[in-house]
PDB file of C-alpha atoms in Angstrom:
ATOM      1  CA  MET A   1     107.928  97.650  35.210  1.00 81.00           C
ATOM      2  CA  LYS A   2     110.173  97.148  38.212  1.00 90.00           C
ATOM      3  CA  PHE A   3     109.328  94.731  40.959  1.00 93.00           C
ATOM      4  CA  GLN A   4     108.987  97.531  43.524  1.00 92.00           C
ATOM      5  CA  PHE A   5     106.210  99.217  41.549  1.00 92.00           C
ATOM      6  CA  ARG A   6     104.376  95.954  40.942  1.00 94.00           C
ATOM      7  CA  LEU A   7     104.539  95.155  44.649  1.00 94.00           C
ATOM      8  CA  ALA A   8     103.276  98.636  45.541  1.00 94.00           C
ATOM      9  CA  TYR A   9     100.322  98.343  43.120  1.00 95.00           C
ATOM     10  CA  TYR A  10      99.517  94.873  44.422  1.00 96.00           C
ATOM     11  CA  LEU A  11      99.579  95.973  48.075  1.00 96.00           C
ATOM     12  CA  ALA A  12      97.462  99.054  47.335  1.00 96.00           C
ATOM     13  CA  GLY A  13      94.827  96.946  45.581  1.00 95.00           C
ATOM     14  CA  PHE A  14      94.945  94.335  48.327  1.00 96.00           C
ATOM     15  CA  CYS A  15      94.363  96.977  51.020  1.00 95.00           C
ATOM     16  CA  ILE A  16      91.457  98.499  49.102  1.00 93.00           C
ATOM     17  CA  GLY A  17      89.957  95.021  48.726  1.00 92.00           C
ATOM     18  CA  LEU A  18      90.315  94.368  52.469  1.00 91.00           C
ATOM     19  CA  VAL A  19      88.484  97.609  53.240  1.00 90.00           C
ATOM     20  CA  PHE A  20      85.622  96.647  50.907  1.00 87.00           C
ATOM     21  CA  VAL A  21      85.356  93.163  52.399  1.00 84.00           C
ATOM     22  CA  PHE A  22      85.432  94.599  55.913  1.00 82.00           C
ATOM     23  CA  PHE A  23      82.555  96.982  55.187  1.00 83.00           C
ATOM     24  CA  ILE A  24      80.514  94.392  53.303  1.00 80.00           C
ATOM     25  CA  LEU A  25      80.820  91.659  55.950  1.00 75.00           C
ATOM     26  CA  ASN A  26      80.744  93.964  58.977  1.00 76.00           C
ATOM     27  CA  GLY A  27      77.537  93.465  60.951  1.00 69.00           C
ATOM     28  CA  LYS A  28      76.483  90.390  59.048  1.00 68.00           C
ATOM     29  CA  GLU A  29      76.281  87.015  60.692  1.00 69.00           C
ATOM     30  CA  ALA A  30      78.805  85.454  58.364  1.00 66.00           C
ATOM     31  CA  SER A  31      80.605  82.389  59.612  1.00 68.00           C
ATOM     32  CA  CYS A  32      83.015  79.896  58.165  1.00 70.00           C
ATOM     33  CA  SER A  33      82.153  76.387  59.214  1.00 71.00           C
ATOM     34  CA  TYR A  34      84.343  74.228  57.027  1.00 82.00           C
ATOM     35  CA  PHE A  35      85.242  71.541  59.546  1.00 89.00           C
ATOM     36  CA  PRO A  36      82.849  68.599  59.924  1.00 89.00           C
ATOM     37  CA  ASN A  37      82.318  69.173  63.654  1.00 90.00           C
ATOM     38  CA  ALA A  38      81.299  72.800  63.148  1.00 90.00           C
ATOM     39  CA  ARG A  39      79.041  71.961  60.204  1.00 90.00           C
ATOM     40  CA  VAL A  40      77.132  69.290  62.144  1.00 90.00           C
ATOM     41  CA  LEU A  41      76.663  71.520  65.197  1.00 91.00           C
ATOM     42  CA  LYS A  42      75.533  74.467  63.057  1.00 90.00           C
ATOM     43  CA  ASN A  43      73.051  72.260  61.209  1.00 90.00           C
ATOM     44  CA  LEU A  44      71.611  70.968  64.496  1.00 91.00           C
ATOM     45  CA  ARG A  45      71.345  74.466  65.995  1.00 90.00           C
ATOM     46  CA  SER A  46      69.414  75.718  62.974  1.00 90.00           C
ATOM     47  CA  LYS A  47      66.556  73.210  63.390  1.00 90.00           C
ATOM     48  CA  PRO A  48      63.708  73.093  65.905  1.00 91.00           C
ATOM     49  CA  PHE A  49      64.272  70.550  68.683  1.00 87.00           C
ATOM     50  CA  VAL A  50      61.926  67.883  69.985  1.00 87.00           C
ATOM     51  CA  TYR A  51      62.721  66.084  73.244  1.00 86.00           C
ATOM     52  CA  SER A  52      61.986  62.400  73.839  1.00 85.00           C
ATOM     53  CA  ARG A  53      60.446  61.258  77.131  1.00 86.00           C
ATOM     54  CA  GLU A  54      63.786  59.937  78.381  1.00 82.00           C
ATOM     55  CA  ALA A  55      65.532  63.202  77.583  1.00 81.00           C
ATOM     56  CA  GLU A  56      62.775  65.277  79.228  1.00 81.00           C
ATOM     57  CA  ALA A  57      63.027  63.165  82.382  1.00 80.00           C
ATOM     58  CA  LYS A  58      66.780  63.652  82.568  1.00 76.00           C
ATOM     59  CA  MET A  59      66.460  67.364  81.874  1.00 75.00           C
ATOM     60  CA  GLY A  60      63.842  67.564  84.635  1.00 73.00           C
ATOM     61  CA  GLY A  61      66.157  65.605  86.932  1.00 70.00           C
ATOM     62  CA  LYS A  62      68.722  68.420  86.613  1.00 75.00           C
ATOM     63  CA  LEU A  63      71.300  66.310  84.786  1.00 76.00           C
ATOM     64  CA  ILE A  64      71.271  68.977  82.089  1.00 80.00           C
ATOM     65  CA  ASP A  65      69.222  72.119  81.477  1.00 80.00           C
ATOM     66  CA  SER A  66      68.448  74.104  78.337  1.00 80.00           C
ATOM     67  CA  ALA A  67      71.416  76.455  78.816  1.00 83.00           C
ATOM     68  CA  ASP A  68      73.791  73.483  79.062  1.00 84.00           C
ATOM     69  CA  PHE A  69      72.116  71.936  76.033  1.00 85.00           C
ATOM     70  CA  ARG A  70      72.670  75.061  73.916  1.00 88.00           C
ATOM     71  CA  ALA A  71      76.264  75.381  75.155  1.00 89.00           C
ATOM     72  CA  ILE A  72      76.998  71.777  74.182  1.00 89.00           C
ATOM     73  CA  LEU A  73      75.482  72.388  70.732  1.00 89.00           C
ATOM     74  CA  THR A  74      77.805  75.372  70.366  1.00 89.00           C
ATOM     75  CA  LYS A  75      81.086  74.014  71.758  1.00 89.00           C
ATOM     76  CA  GLY A  76      80.586  70.250  71.865  1.00 90.00           C
ATOM     77  CA  ASP A  77      82.545  67.526  70.121  1.00 92.00           C
ATOM     78  CA  VAL A  78      80.854  65.154  67.692  1.00 93.00           C
ATOM     79  CA  ASP A  79      81.923  61.499  67.957  1.00 91.00           C
ATOM     80  CA  PHE A  80      81.983  60.562  64.273  1.00 90.00           C
ATOM     81  CA  GLU A  81      82.724  56.891  64.954  1.00 90.00           C
ATOM     82  CA  ARG A  82      79.330  56.540  66.625  1.00 88.00           C
ATOM     83  CA  SER A  83      77.575  59.203  64.539  1.00 86.00           C
ATOM     84  CA  ASN A  84      76.175  59.752  61.049  1.00 82.00           C
ATOM     85  CA  LYS A  85      74.421  56.380  61.101  1.00 82.00           C
ATOM     86  CA  PRO A  86      70.897  55.941  59.744  1.00 84.00           C
ATOM     87  CA  GLU A  87      68.322  55.481  62.492  1.00 81.00           C
ATOM     88  CA  ARG A  88      64.530  55.920  62.450  1.00 81.00           C
ATOM     89  CA  GLY A  89      64.530  57.778  59.139  1.00 85.00           C
ATOM     90  CA  GLY A  90      67.235  60.243  60.161  1.00 89.00           C
ATOM     91  CA  LYS A  91      70.891  60.249  61.128  1.00 92.00           C
ATOM     92  CA  LYS A  92      72.090  59.671  64.673  1.00 92.00           C
ATOM     93  CA  TYR A  93      74.762  61.932  66.183  1.00 93.00           C
ATOM     94  CA  VAL A  94      76.537  61.585  69.528  1.00 94.00           C
ATOM     95  CA  ILE A  95      77.859  64.861  70.933  1.00 93.00           C
ATOM     96  CA  TYR A  96      80.085  65.180  73.988  1.00 94.00           C
ATOM     97  CA  GLY A  97      80.225  68.213  76.237  1.00 91.00           C
ATOM     98  CA  ARG A  98      80.092  69.403  79.841  1.00 89.00           C
ATOM     99  CA  ASN A  99      77.163  70.604  81.939  1.00 85.00           C
ATOM    100  CA  ALA A 100      77.176  73.430  84.513  1.00 83.00           C
ATOM    101  CA  LYS A 101      78.477  71.033  87.185  1.00 85.00           C
ATOM    102  CA  ASN A 102      81.455  70.259  84.919  1.00 86.00           C
ATOM    103  CA  GLN A 103      80.339  66.670  84.416  1.00 86.00           C
ATOM    104  CA  GLY A 104      80.917  64.971  81.090  1.00 89.00           C
ATOM    105  CA  VAL A 105      77.650  64.576  79.175  1.00 90.00           C
ATOM    106  CA  ALA A 106      76.822  62.701  75.972  1.00 91.00           C
ATOM    107  CA  LEU A 107      73.830  63.776  73.890  1.00 90.00           C
ATOM    108  CA  GLU A 108      72.243  61.374  71.414  1.00 91.00           C
ATOM    109  CA  ILE A 109      70.432  63.307  68.694  1.00 92.00           C
ATOM    110  CA  ILE A 110      68.605  62.118  65.596  1.00 93.00           C
ATOM    111  CA  ASN A 111      68.812  64.657  62.787  1.00 92.00           C
ATOM    112  CA  TYR A 112      65.872  64.721  60.358  1.00 91.00           C
ATOM    113  CA  GLU A 113      65.354  67.035  57.376  1.00 90.00           C
ATOM    114  CA  ASP A 114      62.982  69.368  59.234  1.00 90.00           C
ATOM    115  CA  LYS A 115      63.749  68.792  62.934  1.00 91.00           C
ATOM    116  CA  ALA A 116      66.200  67.311  65.409  1.00 92.00           C
ATOM    117  CA  VAL A 117      65.188  64.965  68.219  1.00 91.00           C
ATOM    118  CA  LEU A 118      67.133  64.711  71.478  1.00 90.00           C
ATOM    119  CA  VAL A 119      66.819  60.988  72.211  1.00 90.00           C
ATOM    120  CA  ASP A 120      68.933  60.542  75.328  1.00 86.00           C
ATOM    121  CA  VAL A 121      71.307  62.292  77.719  1.00 86.00           C
ATOM    122  CA  LYS A 122      74.000  60.248  79.449  1.00 86.00           C
ATOM    123  CA  LEU A 123      76.837  60.938  81.861  1.00 84.00           C
ATOM    124  CA  ARG A 124      80.273  59.987  80.561  1.00 80.00           C
TER     125      ARG A 124
END
């Protein structure tokens, strides 16, 4: 069989496969989080949050609000040099982001199996 025919058959099958994948994954909440930063943030977003007293005081003091908190958990940067260290039965993560006032904010979160605890909020 000539190369032209093989290429035509391959492209036809590839296009049919793309259409099937498009219809199967269309409307589903499928995501590809292969990078470590995305995996950590997705894991933290999927768990219920508990706020420490220090974090509640700083959230009440308008340093950060819940919308900023969710935005940082979506688009923040995880500092892996200071993160993934065992602390209080979980793993500590430090996440950098910006609040609504465009100030640099660092979140300290302890990730447990069943919940995540916001320990502290600091300005950078």
